[in-house]
PDB file of C-alpha atoms in Angstrom:
ATOM      1  CA  MET M 491      -0.284  -0.453   0.069  1.00  0.00           C
ATOM      2  CA  SER M 492       1.277   3.742  -0.828  1.00  0.00           C
ATOM      3  CA  ASP M 493       2.480   5.862   1.206  1.00  0.00           C
ATOM      4  CA  LYS M 494       2.174   8.865  -0.482  1.00  0.00           C
ATOM      5  CA  ILE M 495      -0.801  11.223  -0.343  1.00  0.00           C
ATOM      6  CA  PRO M 496      -2.652  12.052  -4.409  1.00  0.00           C
ATOM      7  CA  GLU M 497      -2.018  15.503  -5.149  1.00  0.00           C
ATOM      8  CA  GLY M 498      -5.552  16.072  -5.461  1.00  0.00           C
ATOM      9  CA  ASN M 499      -6.096  15.149  -2.190  1.00  0.00           C
ATOM     10  CA  ARG M 500      -2.877  17.147  -0.673  1.00  0.00           C
ATOM     11  CA  SER M 501      -3.851  20.377  -2.096  1.00  0.00           C
ATOM     12  CA  ALA M 502      -7.272  20.343  -0.578  1.00  0.00           C
ATOM     13  CA  ARG M 503      -5.475  19.440   2.946  1.00  0.00           C
ATOM     14  CA  GLU M 504      -3.236  22.710   2.472  1.00  0.00           C
ATOM     15  CA  ARG M 505      -5.929  24.738   1.373  1.00  0.00           C
ATOM     16  CA  LEU M 506      -8.052  23.773   4.639  1.00  0.00           C
ATOM     17  CA  ALA M 507      -5.292  24.550   6.462  1.00  0.00           C
ATOM     18  CA  GLN M 508      -4.926  27.701   5.098  1.00  0.00           C
ATOM     19  CA  GLN M 509      -7.903  28.360   5.805  1.00  0.00           C
ATOM     20  CA  ARG M 510      -7.518  27.283   9.215  1.00  0.00           C
ATOM     21  CA  GLU M 511      -4.355  29.244  10.097  1.00  0.00           C
ATOM     22  CA  ARG M 512      -6.374  32.728   8.377  1.00  0.00           C
ATOM     23  CA  GLU M 513      -9.181  31.358  10.688  1.00  0.00           C
ATOM     24  CA  LYS M 514      -7.011  31.722  14.167  1.00  0.00           C
ATOM     25  CA  GLY M 515      -5.829  35.571  13.202  1.00  0.00           C
ATOM     26  CA  ARG M 516      -9.011  37.260  12.649  1.00  0.00           C
ATOM     27  CA  GLU M 517      -9.954  35.706  15.937  1.00  0.00           C
ATOM     28  CA  LYS M 518      -6.975  36.765  17.496  1.00  0.00           C
ATOM     29  CA  ARG M 519      -7.850  40.252  15.869  1.00  0.00           C
ATOM     30  CA  ARG M 520     -11.183  40.501  16.509  1.00  0.00           C
ATOM     31  CA  ARG M 521      -9.914  39.762  21.194  1.00  0.00           C
ATOM     32  CA  THR M 522      -7.420  42.057  20.867  1.00  0.00           C
ATOM     33  CA  LEU M 523     -10.140  44.737  19.410  1.00  0.00           C
ATOM     34  CA  ILE M 524     -12.316  43.494  22.285  1.00  0.00           C
ATOM     35  CA  VAL M 525     -10.304  44.148  24.978  1.00  0.00           C
ATOM     36  CA  SER M 526      -8.906  47.099  23.897  1.00  0.00           C
ATOM     37  CA  SER M 527     -12.463  48.777  23.388  1.00  0.00           C
ATOM     38  CA  ALA M 528     -13.038  46.989  26.792  1.00  0.00           C
ATOM     39  CA  VAL M 529     -10.159  49.324  28.599  1.00  0.00           C
ATOM     40  CA  VAL M 530     -10.711  52.120  26.948  1.00  0.00           C
ATOM     41  CA  GLY M 531     -14.399  51.350  27.289  1.00  0.00           C
ATOM     42  CA  VAL M 532     -14.102  51.099  31.529  1.00  0.00           C
ATOM     43  CA  LEU M 533     -11.713  54.611  31.175  1.00  0.00           C
ATOM     44  CA  ALA M 534     -14.077  56.815  29.630  1.00  0.00           C
ATOM     45  CA  LEU M 535     -17.137  55.309  31.647  1.00  0.00           C
ATOM     46  CA  ALA M 536     -14.424  56.252  35.029  1.00  0.00           C
ATOM     47  CA  ALA M 537     -14.017  58.888  33.755  1.00  0.00           C
ATOM     48  CA  VAL M 538     -17.293  60.295  34.551  1.00  0.00           C
ATOM     49  CA  VAL M 539     -17.517  58.918  37.470  1.00  0.00           C
ATOM     50  CA  GLY M 540     -14.120  61.033  38.562  1.00  0.00           C
ATOM     51  CA  LEU M 541     -16.079  63.947  37.696  1.00  0.00           C
ATOM     52  CA  ILE M 542     -18.869  63.188  40.013  1.00  0.00           C
ATOM     53  CA  ALA M 543     -16.413  62.291  43.296  1.00  0.00           C
ATOM     54  CA  ALA M 544     -14.296  65.461  42.002  1.00  0.00           C
ATOM     55  CA  ASN M 545     -17.989  67.621  42.559  1.00  0.00           C
ATOM     56  CA  ALA M 546     -19.362  65.458  45.710  1.00  0.00           C
ATOM     57  CA  GLY M 547     -15.694  66.630  47.667  1.00  0.00           C
ATOM     58  CA  LYS M 548     -15.737  70.457  46.797  1.00  0.00           C
ATOM     59  CA  ASP M 549     -16.886  71.425  50.230  1.00  0.00           C
ATOM     60  CA  ASP M 550     -14.536  68.755  52.626  1.00  0.00           C
ATOM     61  CA  GLU M 551     -13.198  70.340  54.905  1.00  0.00           C
ATOM     62  CA  GLY M 552      -9.922  67.720  54.374  1.00  0.00           C
ATOM     63  CA  ALA M 553      -9.215  69.290  51.198  1.00  0.00           C
ATOM     64  CA  ARG M 554      -8.882  72.907  52.867  1.00  0.00           C
ATOM     65  CA  ALA M 555      -5.078  73.691  52.984  1.00  0.00           C
ATOM     66  CA  SER M 556      -3.619  75.545  56.065  1.00  0.00           C
ATOM     67  CA  GLY M 557      -0.222  76.586  56.902  1.00  0.00           C
ATOM     68  CA  PRO M 558       3.278  77.117  55.116  1.00  0.00           C
ATOM     69  CA  ALA M 559       3.058  74.282  52.461  1.00  0.00           C
ATOM     70  CA  ILE M 560       6.321  72.217  52.266  1.00  0.00           C
ATOM     71  CA  ALA M 561       7.470  71.598  48.768  1.00  0.00           C
ATOM     72  CA  PRO M 562       8.920  68.464  48.813  1.00  0.00           C
ATOM     73  CA  SER M 563      12.528  68.318  47.210  1.00  0.00           C
ATOM     74  CA  GLY M 564      12.600  68.949  43.051  1.00  0.00           C
ATOM     75  CA  ALA M 565       9.176  70.128  43.458  1.00  0.00           C
ATOM     76  CA  SER M 566       9.010  72.616  40.439  1.00  0.00           C
ATOM     77  CA  GLY M 567       6.151  75.070  38.581  1.00  0.00           C
ATOM     78  CA  GLU M 568       3.693  77.380  39.999  1.00  0.00           C
ATOM     79  CA  ASP M 569       3.921  77.389  44.006  1.00  0.00           C
ATOM     80  CA  ALA M 570       6.630  74.138  43.709  1.00  0.00           C
ATOM     81  CA  LEU M 571       2.775  71.759  43.149  1.00  0.00           C
ATOM     82  CA  THR M 572       4.292  69.293  39.982  1.00  0.00           C
ATOM     83  CA  LEU M 573       6.418  66.646  40.481  1.00  0.00           C
ATOM     84  CA  PRO M 574       8.163  66.122  37.110  1.00  0.00           C
ATOM     85  CA  VAL M 575       9.812  63.033  35.946  1.00  0.00           C
ATOM     86  CA  GLY M 576      11.934  63.118  32.569  1.00  0.00           C
ATOM     87  CA  ALA M 577      14.288  64.946  30.592  1.00  0.00           C
ATOM     88  CA  SER M 578      13.416  68.328  31.538  1.00  0.00           C
ATOM     89  CA  ASP M 579      13.693  69.743  27.770  1.00  0.00           C
ATOM     90  CA  ALA M 580      11.563  67.172  26.459  1.00  0.00           C
ATOM     91  CA  PRO M 581       9.716  69.123  23.521  1.00  0.00           C
ATOM     92  CA  SER M 582       6.462  67.445  24.776  1.00  0.00           C
ATOM     93  CA  THR M 583       4.533  68.212  28.581  1.00  0.00           C
ATOM     94  CA  LEU M 584       1.901  64.816  29.591  1.00  0.00           C
ATOM     95  CA  THR M 585       0.394  67.158  32.983  1.00  0.00           C
ATOM     96  CA  ILE M 586      -1.018  63.931  34.931  1.00  0.00           C
ATOM     97  CA  TRP M 587      -3.669  64.547  38.003  1.00  0.00           C
ATOM     98  CA  GLU M 588      -4.001  61.943  40.335  1.00  0.00           C
ATOM     99  CA  ASP M 589      -5.235  60.643  43.670  1.00  0.00           C
ATOM    100  CA  PHE M 590      -4.151  57.445  44.713  1.00  0.00           C
ATOM    101  CA  ARG M 591      -7.070  55.744  45.833  1.00  0.00           C
ATOM    102  CA  CYS M 592      -8.689  56.650  42.666  1.00  0.00           C
ATOM    103  CA  PRO M 593      -9.889  53.057  41.071  1.00  0.00           C
ATOM    104  CA  VAL M 594      -9.667  54.194  37.536  1.00  0.00           C
ATOM    105  CA  CYS M 595      -6.309  56.473  38.143  1.00  0.00           C
ATOM    106  CA  ALA M 596      -4.342  52.493  38.597  1.00  0.00           C
ATOM    107  CA  GLN M 597      -6.253  51.636  35.645  1.00  0.00           C
ATOM    108  CA  PHE M 598      -4.772  54.250  33.605  1.00  0.00           C
ATOM    109  CA  GLU M 599      -1.753  53.480  35.197  1.00  0.00           C
ATOM    110  CA  THR M 600      -1.844  50.021  34.513  1.00  0.00           C
ATOM    111  CA  ALA M 601      -2.655  50.723  31.142  1.00  0.00           C
ATOM    112  CA  PHE M 602       0.134  53.451  29.695  1.00  0.00           C
ATOM    113  CA  GLN M 603       2.313  52.970  32.720  1.00  0.00           C
ATOM    114  CA  ASP M 604       5.087  50.825  30.166  1.00  0.00           C
ATOM    115  CA  THR M 605       4.093  53.702  26.993  1.00  0.00           C
ATOM    116  CA  VAL M 606       4.370  56.802  29.097  1.00  0.00           C
ATOM    117  CA  GLU M 607       7.917  55.375  30.770  1.00  0.00           C
ATOM    118  CA  GLU M 608       9.034  54.703  27.429  1.00  0.00           C
ATOM    119  CA  LEU M 609       7.965  58.006  25.693  1.00  0.00           C
ATOM    120  CA  VAL M 610      10.196  59.521  29.003  1.00  0.00           C
ATOM    121  CA  ASP M 611      13.271  57.284  28.402  1.00  0.00           C
ATOM    122  CA  GLN M 612      13.363  58.437  25.040  1.00  0.00           C
ATOM    123  CA  GLY M 613      13.521  61.850  25.603  1.00  0.00           C
ATOM    124  CA  ARG M 614      10.038  62.831  23.696  1.00  0.00           C
ATOM    125  CA  ILE M 615       8.010  63.817  26.561  1.00  0.00           C
ATOM    126  CA  LYS M 616       7.768  65.002  30.382  1.00  0.00           C
ATOM    127  CA  VAL M 617       5.732  64.050  32.629  1.00  0.00           C
ATOM    128  CA  GLU M 618       4.361  66.572  34.897  1.00  0.00           C
ATOM    129  CA  TYR M 619       2.647  64.708  38.253  1.00  0.00           C
ATOM    130  CA  HIS M 620       0.085  67.073  40.141  1.00  0.00           C
ATOM    131  CA  LEU M 621      -1.988  65.370  43.384  1.00  0.00           C
ATOM    132  CA  ALA M 622      -5.461  65.138  44.217  1.00  0.00           C
ATOM    133  CA  THR M 623      -7.581  64.580  46.584  1.00  0.00           C
ATOM    134  CA  ILE M 624     -10.992  63.599  45.892  1.00  0.00           C
ATOM    135  CA  ILE M 625     -11.742  60.444  47.291  1.00  0.00           C
ATOM    136  CA  ASP M 626     -11.026  61.568  50.014  1.00  0.00           C
ATOM    137  CA  GLY M 627     -14.367  63.804  49.371  1.00  0.00           C
ATOM    138  CA  ASN M 628     -16.635  61.742  47.550  1.00  0.00           C
ATOM    139  CA  LEU M 629     -15.249  59.134  50.479  1.00  0.00           C
ATOM    140  CA  GLY M 630     -14.866  60.168  53.662  1.00  0.00           C
ATOM    141  CA  GLY M 631     -11.186  59.368  54.744  1.00  0.00           C
ATOM    142  CA  THR M 632      -7.709  60.276  54.636  1.00  0.00           C
ATOM    143  CA  GLY M 633      -5.736  57.566  52.395  1.00  0.00           C
ATOM    144  CA  SER M 634      -6.097  60.133  49.531  1.00  0.00           C
ATOM    145  CA  LEU M 635      -4.081  62.836  51.911  1.00  0.00           C
ATOM    146  CA  ARG M 636      -2.333  60.128  53.677  1.00  0.00           C
ATOM    147  CA  ALA M 637      -1.041  58.356  50.603  1.00  0.00           C
ATOM    148  CA  ALA M 638       0.396  61.868  48.394  1.00  0.00           C
ATOM    149  CA  ASN M 639       2.115  63.152  51.557  1.00  0.00           C
ATOM    150  CA  ALA M 640       4.584  59.537  51.499  1.00  0.00           C
ATOM    151  CA  ALA M 641       4.563  60.163  48.035  1.00  0.00           C
ATOM    152  CA  ALA M 642       6.118  63.554  48.386  1.00  0.00           C
ATOM    153  CA  CYS M 643       8.302  62.129  50.962  1.00  0.00           C
ATOM    154  CA  ALA M 644       9.690  59.144  48.688  1.00  0.00           C
ATOM    155  CA  GLN M 645      10.012  62.745  45.693  1.00  0.00           C
ATOM    156  CA  ASP M 646      12.296  64.080  48.554  1.00  0.00           C
ATOM    157  CA  VAL M 647      14.636  61.488  48.293  1.00  0.00           C
ATOM    158  CA  GLY M 648      14.389  60.994  44.314  1.00  0.00           C
ATOM    159  CA  LYS M 649      12.684  57.771  44.644  1.00  0.00           C
ATOM    160  CA  PHE M 650       8.709  59.697  43.593  1.00  0.00           C
ATOM    161  CA  ALA M 651       8.531  57.418  40.204  1.00  0.00           C
ATOM    162  CA  PRO M 652       9.205  53.948  41.467  1.00  0.00           C
ATOM    163  CA  TYR M 653       7.055  54.395  44.833  1.00  0.00           C
ATOM    164  CA  HIS M 654       4.426  55.937  42.578  1.00  0.00           C
ATOM    165  CA  GLU M 655       4.217  53.244  40.648  1.00  0.00           C
ATOM    166  CA  VAL M 656       4.334  50.413  43.547  1.00  0.00           C
ATOM    167  CA  LEU M 657       0.514  52.813  45.380  1.00  0.00           C
ATOM    168  CA  PHE M 658      -1.406  52.256  42.579  1.00  0.00           C
ATOM    169  CA  ARG M 659      -0.415  47.903  42.295  1.00  0.00           C
ATOM    170  CA  ASN M 660      -1.541  47.906  45.871  1.00  0.00           C
ATOM    171  CA  GLN M 661      -4.188  50.107  45.719  1.00  0.00           C
ATOM    172  CA  PRO M 662      -6.913  48.925  47.987  1.00  0.00           C
ATOM    173  CA  PRO M 663     -10.496  49.029  46.878  1.00  0.00           C
ATOM    174  CA  GLU M 664     -12.234  52.394  46.577  1.00  0.00           C
ATOM    175  CA  PRO M 665     -13.954  52.000  49.716  1.00  0.00           C
ATOM    176  CA  ASP M 666     -11.049  50.143  51.722  1.00  0.00           C
ATOM    177  CA  ASP M 667      -9.058  53.305  52.994  1.00  0.00           C
ATOM    178  CA  ALA M 668      -6.305  51.233  53.771  1.00  0.00           C
ATOM    179  CA  PHE M 669      -3.486  54.180  52.609  1.00  0.00           C
ATOM    180  CA  ALA M 670      -4.642  56.309  56.098  1.00  0.00           C
ATOM    181  CA  GLU M 671      -2.506  54.202  57.957  1.00  0.00           C
ATOM    182  CA  ASN M 672       0.783  55.484  57.017  1.00  0.00           C
ATOM    183  CA  SER M 673       1.889  52.138  58.427  1.00  0.00           C
ATOM    184  CA  ARG M 674       0.512  50.500  55.342  1.00  0.00           C
ATOM    185  CA  LEU M 675       2.424  52.920  53.587  1.00  0.00           C
ATOM    186  CA  ILE M 676       5.000  52.090  54.656  1.00  0.00           C
ATOM    187  CA  GLU M 677       5.516  48.303  54.652  1.00  0.00           C
ATOM    188  CA  LEU M 678       4.708  49.637  50.601  1.00  0.00           C
ATOM    189  CA  ALA M 679       8.192  51.838  50.687  1.00  0.00           C
ATOM    190  CA  GLY M 680       9.699  48.439  51.368  1.00  0.00           C
ATOM    191  CA  GLN M 681       9.653  47.551  48.038  1.00  0.00           C
ATOM    192  CA  VAL M 682      11.167  50.281  46.537  1.00  0.00           C
ATOM    193  CA  GLU M 683      15.362  49.945  47.460  1.00  0.00           C
ATOM    194  CA  GLY M 684      16.887  52.508  49.382  1.00  0.00           C
ATOM    195  CA  LEU M 685      13.325  54.293  50.478  1.00  0.00           C
ATOM    196  CA  ASP M 686      12.020  52.708  54.346  1.00  0.00           C
ATOM    197  CA  THR M 687      14.919  54.918  55.741  1.00  0.00           C
ATOM    198  CA  PRO M 688      14.298  56.552  59.462  1.00  0.00           C
ATOM    199  CA  GLY M 689      14.219  60.008  57.451  1.00  0.00           C
ATOM    200  CA  PHE M 690      11.198  58.860  55.084  1.00  0.00           C
ATOM    201  CA  ARG M 691       8.906  56.782  58.334  1.00  0.00           C
ATOM    202  CA  SER M 692       9.543  60.201  60.716  1.00  0.00           C
ATOM    203  CA  CYS M 693       8.410  62.051  57.365  1.00  0.00           C
ATOM    204  CA  VAL M 694       5.679  60.420  56.639  1.00  0.00           C
ATOM    205  CA  GLU M 695       4.390  60.190  60.339  1.00  0.00           C
ATOM    206  CA  ASP M 696       4.777  63.589  60.579  1.00  0.00           C
ATOM    207  CA  GLY M 697       2.582  64.437  57.864  1.00  0.00           C
ATOM    208  CA  GLU M 698       5.520  66.250  56.368  1.00  0.00           C
ATOM    209  CA  HIS M 699       3.927  67.585  53.438  1.00  0.00           C
ATOM    210  CA  ASP M 700      -0.073  67.509  54.345  1.00  0.00           C
ATOM    211  CA  SER M 701      -0.397  71.407  53.399  1.00  0.00           C
ATOM    212  CA  TRP M 702       1.534  71.117  50.541  1.00  0.00           C
ATOM    213  CA  VAL M 703      -0.939  68.038  49.120  1.00  0.00           C
ATOM    214  CA  LYS M 704      -4.277  70.331  50.297  1.00  0.00           C
ATOM    215  CA  LYS M 705      -2.149  72.806  48.743  1.00  0.00           C
ATOM    216  CA  SER M 706      -2.436  71.143  45.354  1.00  0.00           C
ATOM    217  CA  ASP M 707      -5.625  69.316  45.845  1.00  0.00           C
ATOM    218  CA  ALA M 708      -6.444  73.042  46.144  1.00  0.00           C
ATOM    219  CA  ALA M 709      -5.118  73.779  42.976  1.00  0.00           C
ATOM    220  CA  PHE M 710      -6.779  71.350  41.093  1.00  0.00           C
ATOM    221  CA  ARG M 711     -10.164  72.208  42.209  1.00  0.00           C
ATOM    222  CA  GLU M 712      -9.618  76.074  41.210  1.00  0.00           C
ATOM    223  CA  GLY M 713      -8.067  74.851  37.729  1.00  0.00           C
ATOM    224  CA  GLY M 714     -11.649  73.272  36.731  1.00  0.00           C
ATOM    225  CA  PHE M 715     -11.057  69.972  35.689  1.00  0.00           C
ATOM    226  CA  GLN M 716     -13.519  67.604  36.075  1.00  0.00           C
ATOM    227  CA  GLY M 717     -12.525  64.754  37.555  1.00  0.00           C
ATOM    228  CA  THR M 718      -9.591  62.290  37.996  1.00  0.00           C
ATOM    229  CA  PRO M 719      -6.896  61.853  35.894  1.00  0.00           C
ATOM    230  CA  THR M 720      -6.985  64.455  34.398  1.00  0.00           C
ATOM    231  CA  VAL M 721      -4.053  63.760  31.592  1.00  0.00           C
ATOM    232  CA  LEU M 722      -3.214  66.943  29.466  1.00  0.00           C
ATOM    233  CA  LEU M 723      -0.576  66.752  26.561  1.00  0.00           C
ATOM    234  CA  ASN M 724       0.815  70.435  26.246  1.00  0.00           C
ATOM    235  CA  GLY M 725      -1.965  71.736  27.960  1.00  0.00           C
ATOM    236  CA  GLU M 726      -4.753  70.105  25.515  1.00  0.00           C
ATOM    237  CA  SER M 727      -7.188  67.469  26.985  1.00  0.00           C
ATOM    238  CA  VAL M 728      -6.180  63.803  25.719  1.00  0.00           C
ATOM    239  CA  PHE M 729      -8.717  61.280  28.173  1.00  0.00           C
ATOM    240  CA  PRO M 730     -10.117  59.679  27.309  1.00  0.00           C
ATOM    241  CA  SER M 731     -10.304  61.279  23.943  1.00  0.00           C
ATOM    242  CA  LYS M 732      -8.613  63.920  21.916  1.00  0.00           C
ATOM    243  CA  GLY M 733     -10.634  64.964  19.318  1.00  0.00           C
ATOM    244  CA  ASP M 734     -12.550  62.092  18.082  1.00  0.00           C
ATOM    245  CA  GLU M 735     -10.048  59.489  18.576  1.00  0.00           C
ATOM    246  CA  GLN M 736     -10.579  57.561  22.142  1.00  0.00           C
ATOM    247  CA  ILE M 737      -6.815  56.914  23.886  1.00  0.00           C
ATOM    248  CA  SER M 738      -4.938  54.398  23.614  1.00  0.00           C
ATOM    249  CA  PRO M 739      -1.103  53.349  24.025  1.00  0.00           C
ATOM    250  CA  GLU M 740      -0.614  53.935  20.223  1.00  0.00           C
ATOM    251  CA  ASN M 741      -3.123  56.759  19.912  1.00  0.00           C
ATOM    252  CA  LEU M 742      -0.761  58.546  22.796  1.00  0.00           C
ATOM    253  CA  LYS M 743       2.494  57.563  20.740  1.00  0.00           C
ATOM    254  CA  LYS M 744       1.409  58.769  17.129  1.00  0.00           C
ATOM    255  CA  TRP M 745      -0.281  61.872  19.544  1.00  0.00           C
ATOM    256  CA  VAL M 746       3.541  62.860  20.576  1.00  0.00           C
ATOM    257  CA  ALA M 747       5.237  62.389  17.325  1.00  0.00           C
ATOM    258  CA  GLU M 748       2.653  65.064  15.539  1.00  0.00           C
ATOM    259  CA  ALA M 749       3.660  66.970  18.233  1.00  0.00           C
ATOM    260  CA  ASN M 750       6.945  66.536  18.177  1.00  0.00           C
ATOM    261  CA  LYS M 751       7.749  66.989  14.761  1.00  0.00           C
ATOM    262  CA  GLY M 752      10.905  68.422  13.831  1.00  0.00           C
ATOM    263  CA  LYS M 753      11.794  68.327  17.166  1.00  0.00           C
ATOM    264  CA  GLU M 754      15.037  66.706  18.945  1.00  0.00           C
ATOM    265  CA  PRO M 755      14.143  64.631  21.664  1.00  0.00           C
ATOM    266  CA  GLY M 756      15.306  65.540  25.339  1.00  0.00           C
ATOM    267  CA  THR M 757      18.896  65.163  27.151  1.00  0.00           C
ATOM    268  CA  ALA M 758      18.992  67.051  29.518  1.00  0.00           C
ATOM    269  CA  THR M 759      19.020  64.808  33.192  1.00  0.00           C
ATOM    270  CA  PRO M 760      17.251  66.321  36.443  1.00  0.00           C
ATOM    271  CA  SER M 761      18.828  66.653  39.251  1.00  0.00           C
ATOM    272  CA  ALA M 762      18.199  64.133  42.003  1.00  0.00           C
ATOM    273  CA  PRO M 763      16.497  65.684  44.862  1.00  0.00           C
ATOM    274  CA  GLY M 764      18.857  65.470  48.038  1.00  0.00           C
ATOM    275  CA  GLY M 765      17.816  63.920  50.896  1.00  0.00           C
ATOM    276  CA  GLY M 766      17.804  66.999  53.063  1.00  0.00           C
ATOM    277  CA  PRO M 767      14.730  68.631  54.752  1.00  0.00           C
ATOM    278  CA  ALA M 768      12.955  70.196  51.974  1.00  0.00           C
ATOM    279  CA  ALA M 769      11.759  74.220  52.520  1.00  0.00           C
ATOM    280  CA  PRO M 770       8.211  76.055  53.113  1.00  0.00           C
ATOM    281  CA  VAL M 771       7.162  77.322  50.113  1.00  0.00           C
ATOM    282  CA  ALA M 772       7.238  81.220  50.415  1.00  0.00           C
ATOM    283  CA  THR M 773       3.513  81.477  49.431  1.00  0.00           C
ATOM    284  CA  SER M 774      -0.328  82.600  50.693  1.00  0.00           C
ATOM    285  CA  SER M 775      -2.817  79.659  52.102  1.00  0.00           C
ATOM    286  CA  ALA M 776      -5.534  78.906  49.231  1.00  0.00           C
ATOM    287  CA  ALA M 777      -8.189  76.754  49.933  1.00  0.00           C
ATOM    288  CA  ALA M 778     -10.855  75.402  47.576  1.00  0.00           C
ATOM    289  CA  PRO M 779     -14.254  76.465  46.602  1.00  0.00           C
TER     290      PRO M 779
END
C-alpha cells in the first residue's frame, strides 16, 4: 500500500490548513479589538465617575489648605506643586492629575505605564505629576492625603516614580481607606530599594507635606478639571479622548510624534532631589471652593 498522498488530496489539505490559519488570525484580531475596546470603554466610563467624585468633594474641609506648604525636594512649577519626571528639555509635556485612592487612576497607570515610561526614556516627553484628594472628599477618610504625603516624602529622596508605581499596584478597593494607615504606606516603601529609612518614616508619620498636598488639591479644584485622572498633552486634554480619537497606547504615541515633529528629543538629566529637609514654599494659603 502506497504511503504517498494523491496530489488532489494534498492540495485540499493544504487549502484547509491555510483556511484554519486565516480563521485563527481573524479570531486573534477580534479578541484584541474586544480587549482594547473594553479598556477604552472602562476608562471612559470611569472618567464620568471621576467627574462625580470631583464635584461631590468640593465642600470637604479635609481638602482645604492651611499653614505653610512644605514642598518636596525637586518640586517645580507654580507654587512648587509639580513633581517632574523625565528630561526637562523634552519637547512635549504630559500633565497628569491623580488621586492614589482613585480606581480609574490605577486603571490608567496599568494601561499606559509602559508607554509613558518608553516615551520618557526616549526623551520625547517629560511628565508633570500633580496630586489630588477627591476620593477622601467623596467617600470620607484620609487615604488620598496620607498616600500623597508619602509620595511627596519619596520625592524628597528621588524615589517618587517607583513608589508611585508601588502605590497604584497595591491600591485597595475604593471604599477601603487602607492608605490612611501610615504603617501600610511605610510597609509598601519596603518594595522600593533604599526608601524605607528613618527619614522617610518620620516624614510620613509627621505628615510633613500635608499642607502642600492640600494646596495641590485646592489648585486641582480651582483649575476647573473634571475628575481624576486628568491627562493633558501640552495643555490639551487627551483623556478619555483627543478630538474624535479615543486614547490608547498607540494613539498616545502617535499624538506625541505629531506634537514633536521636527523637534529633537530631550537629553537634560534632571537633578536628583537630595535627602535633606524641604524648605517651606513662600506662598499664601489657598482654600478649595
